[in-house]
Structure formats: C-alpha cells, structure tokens
Amino acid sequence: DVKVTQSSRYLVKRTGEKVFLECVQDMDHENMFWYRQDPGLGLRLIYFSYDVKMKEKGDIPEGYSVSREKKERFSLILESASTNQTSMYLCASSATSGANVLTFGAGSRLTVL
Amino acid sequence: GDSVTQMEGPVTLSEEAFLTINCTYTATGYPSLFWYVQYPGEGLQLLLKATKADDKGSNKGFEATYRKETTSFHLEKGSVQVSDSAVYFCALSATLGGWGKLQFGAGTQVVVTP
C-alpha cells in the first residue's frame, strides 16, 4: 500500500524551540507539499518542492523553512516556534504525471506552549 | 487569485438522508476540480475529481458535476450512512502546471446520526 508517512502524530513544544516535522513517501513522487490545516481556514500551502533540493514558497511561508535532500523525504522546519504555529500540519505528494492528485499523510498535530 | 468557497458546517443529517455540499470557485482558465474527504484522525484522501466542464466525478455513491457556467462543483449523495461522517474539502488546481498545488476550501463537517 502506497504511503505518505509523517513521523510524529503529536508534538508539544515550547515557544522559541526549533521544530522538525518529517515526511517520507514511498511512491517515487516528484512533488511534495506541506499544508497547514486550521478550523474555518481549510488547508493553506506553506512550501512545496518539485524536485530534490528545490523548494518554492506557498501562500504562508513566513516562519517556516523546508529541506529536500532526497526525493522521498521532505522536512518542514520551524526555526523558532511560536504559539500561532499551533496547528495540524499535513504533508502530501503527487506525481508529475498524476493529474494533480495528492496523497496525504495522516498529519502532525503541533502544540506550541 | 484562485479561490474556492464551500458551505459552512457542520451539516447534521439522519442516516439515509440526501446530502448536498455546495462548492463554487474562482479561477482563470480551466482548472481541475476535486473533492477530498478527511475521516476522524486521518489525513485527506481523494473522493472524486473532474478535469473539464460537464465532467461528472463519482465514487462511493458520491457525485459532483463540473459546471463551468455556474463555476460550481457541488457534492451530492443520495443516501448517507453513519460512516460518511467526515470533513469534506472542495479544491481546484491551476490550469497550467501545478502538479498538485491545490487551492482548498475551508471544509464542511458532515455528521450523520443513526
């Protein structure tokens, strides 16, 4: 069964901490995405990547960075976590030939105290 | 820019009732349209899609028709089950490229009671 795996389902961090959210896909997809999900706001795109070592800003990149050193792995980094970054983070991937269909991970719920 | 507007929830229904979730969009060109579903505790999964005007997507008893003249993609199911309780997201992708860069609506929570 093809998968997008997010390593942490629940995290609790303190303000100012550096936070790493990891995502791995086993479908050999070229494209990977990080979305943030908040009630009433739906999903908002933070960053995406079309290839290894490439990254593009989404709609809300402020306060975040990403890393894609290998095709299967896409990491989201919060350099200095703040309380307004408390949210559900969803990783997704897609194939360039895949008609824009996303496969999502189960999500990482981050609470920043 | 591109945007998606869907009806607010929660929508509460009894089992076997008819479900409609309205979705309208604003986009240049000819986007592809999607419905994704998120069951409790899970990530989103594709429910159905349509790539051009008048296409009808269908899956698991759900249907939606791409209506360019009304810029709509309303989701319908004739007889819901308790297991259909979830959050439903309407989404669109840009006409050119995009490769999965989707614009999502706010989501509509559906609660089906026995």
Coordinates of N, CA, C and O in Angstrom, one line a residue, chain B residues 63-104:
Chain B
E63 N -21.4 12.0 -6.0 CA -21.2 12.6 -7.3 C -21.0 14.1 -7.3 O -21.5 14.7 -6.3
A64 N -20.4 14.6 -8.3 CA -20.2 16.0 -8.5 C -20.0 16.3 -9.9 O -19.3 15.6 -10.6
T65 N -20.7 17.4 -10.4 CA -20.6 17.7 -11.9 C -19.9 19.1 -12.0 O -20.3 20.0 -11.3
Y66 N -18.9 19.2 -12.9 CA -18.2 20.4 -13.1 C -19.0 21.3 -14.0 O -19.3 21.0 -15.2
R67 N -19.5 22.4 -13.4 CA -20.4 23.3 -14.1 C -19.7 24.6 -14.3 O -19.5 25.4 -13.4
K68 N -19.2 24.8 -15.5 CA -18.4 26.0 -15.8 C -19.3 27.2 -15.8 O -18.9 28.3 -15.4
E69 N -20.5 27.1 -16.3 CA -21.4 28.3 -16.4 C -21.8 28.8 -15.1 O -22.0 30.1 -15.0
T70 N -21.8 28.0 -14.0 CA -22.1 28.5 -12.7 C -20.9 28.4 -11.8 O -21.0 28.7 -10.6
T71 N -19.7 28.1 -12.3 CA -18.5 27.9 -11.6 C -18.7 27.1 -10.3 O -18.4 27.6 -9.2
S72 N -19.3 25.9 -10.5 CA -19.7 25.2 -9.3 C -19.3 23.7 -9.4 O -19.1 23.2 -10.5
F73 N -19.2 23.0 -8.3 CA -18.8 21.6 -8.3 C -19.5 21.0 -7.0 O -18.8 20.6 -6.1
H74 N -20.7 21.0 -6.9 CA -21.5 20.6 -5.7 C -21.4 19.1 -5.5 O -21.6 18.3 -6.5
L75 N -21.2 18.7 -4.3 CA -21.1 17.3 -3.9 C -22.5 16.8 -3.5 O -23.1 17.4 -2.7
E76 N -22.9 15.6 -4.0 CA -24.2 15.0 -3.6 C -24.0 13.5 -3.3 O -23.2 12.8 -3.9
K77 N -24.9 13.1 -2.4 CA -25.0 11.6 -2.1 C -26.5 11.4 -1.8 O -27.1 12.1 -0.9
G78 N -27.1 10.4 -2.4 CA -28.5 10.1 -2.2 C -28.9 9.6 -0.9 O -30.0 9.9 -0.4
S79 N -28.1 8.8 -0.2 CA -28.5 8.2 1.0 C -27.2 8.0 1.9 O -26.4 7.1 1.6
V80 N -27.0 8.9 2.8 CA -25.8 8.8 3.6 C -25.9 7.8 4.7 O -26.9 7.4 5.2
Q81 N -24.7 7.4 5.1 CA -24.5 6.4 6.2 C -23.7 7.1 7.3 O -23.0 8.1 7.1
V82 N -23.8 6.5 8.5 CA -23.0 7.0 9.6 C -21.5 7.1 9.3 O -20.8 8.0 9.7
S83 N -21.1 6.1 8.5 CA -19.6 6.1 8.1 C -19.2 7.2 7.2 O -18.1 7.4 6.9
D84 N -20.2 8.0 6.7 CA -19.9 9.1 5.8 C -19.6 10.4 6.7 O -19.3 11.4 6.1
S85 N -19.7 10.3 8.0 CA -19.3 11.4 8.9 C -17.8 11.7 8.7 O -17.0 10.8 8.9
A86 N -17.6 12.9 8.3 CA -16.2 13.3 8.0 C -16.2 14.8 7.6 O -17.3 15.5 7.7
V87 N -15.0 15.3 7.3 CA -14.9 16.7 6.8 C -14.6 16.6 5.3 O -13.7 15.8 4.9
Y88 N -15.4 17.4 4.5 CA -15.2 17.3 3.1 C -14.7 18.6 2.6 O -15.1 19.7 2.9
F89 N -13.7 18.5 1.7 CA -13.0 19.7 1.2 C -13.1 19.7 -0.4 O -12.8 18.7 -1.0
C90 N -13.5 20.9 -0.9 CA -13.5 21.1 -2.3 C -12.2 21.8 -2.6 O -11.7 22.6 -1.8
A91 N -11.6 21.5 -3.8 CA -10.3 22.0 -4.2 C -10.2 22.2 -5.7 O -10.9 21.5 -6.4
L92 N -9.3 23.1 -6.1 CA -9.1 23.2 -7.5 C -7.6 23.3 -7.8 O -6.8 23.6 -6.9
S93 N -7.2 22.9 -9.0 CA -5.8 23.1 -9.4 C -5.7 24.0 -10.6 O -6.6 24.1 -11.4
A94 N -4.6 24.7 -10.6 CA -4.4 25.6 -11.7 C -4.4 25.0 -13.1 O -4.1 23.8 -13.2
T95 N -4.7 25.8 -14.1 CA -4.8 25.2 -15.4 C -3.4 24.7 -15.9 O -3.3 23.7 -16.5
L96 N -2.4 25.6 -15.6 CA -1.1 25.3 -16.2 C -0.2 24.7 -15.1 O -0.1 25.3 -14.1
G97 N 0.4 23.6 -15.4 CA 1.3 23.0 -14.4 C 0.6 22.8 -13.1 O -0.5 22.2 -13.0
G98 N 1.3 23.2 -12.0 CA 0.7 23.0 -10.7 C 1.0 21.7 -10.0 O 1.4 21.7 -8.9
W99 N 0.9 20.6 -10.8 CA 1.4 19.3 -10.3 C 1.0 19.0 -8.8 O 1.8 18.5 -8.1
G100 N -0.2 19.3 -8.5 CA -0.7 19.0 -7.2 C -0.7 20.2 -6.3 O -1.1 20.1 -5.1
K101 N -0.4 21.4 -6.8 CA -0.6 22.6 -6.0 C -2.0 23.0 -6.0 O -2.5 23.7 -6.9
L102 N -2.8 22.6 -5.0 CA -4.2 22.8 -5.0 C -4.6 24.0 -4.1 O -3.9 24.3 -3.1
Q103 N -5.7 24.6 -4.4 CA -6.3 25.6 -3.6 C -7.6 24.9 -2.9 O -8.4 24.5 -3.7
F104 N -7.6 24.9 -1.6 CA -8.7 24.2 -0.9 C -9.7 25.2 -0.3 O -9.4 26.3 0.0

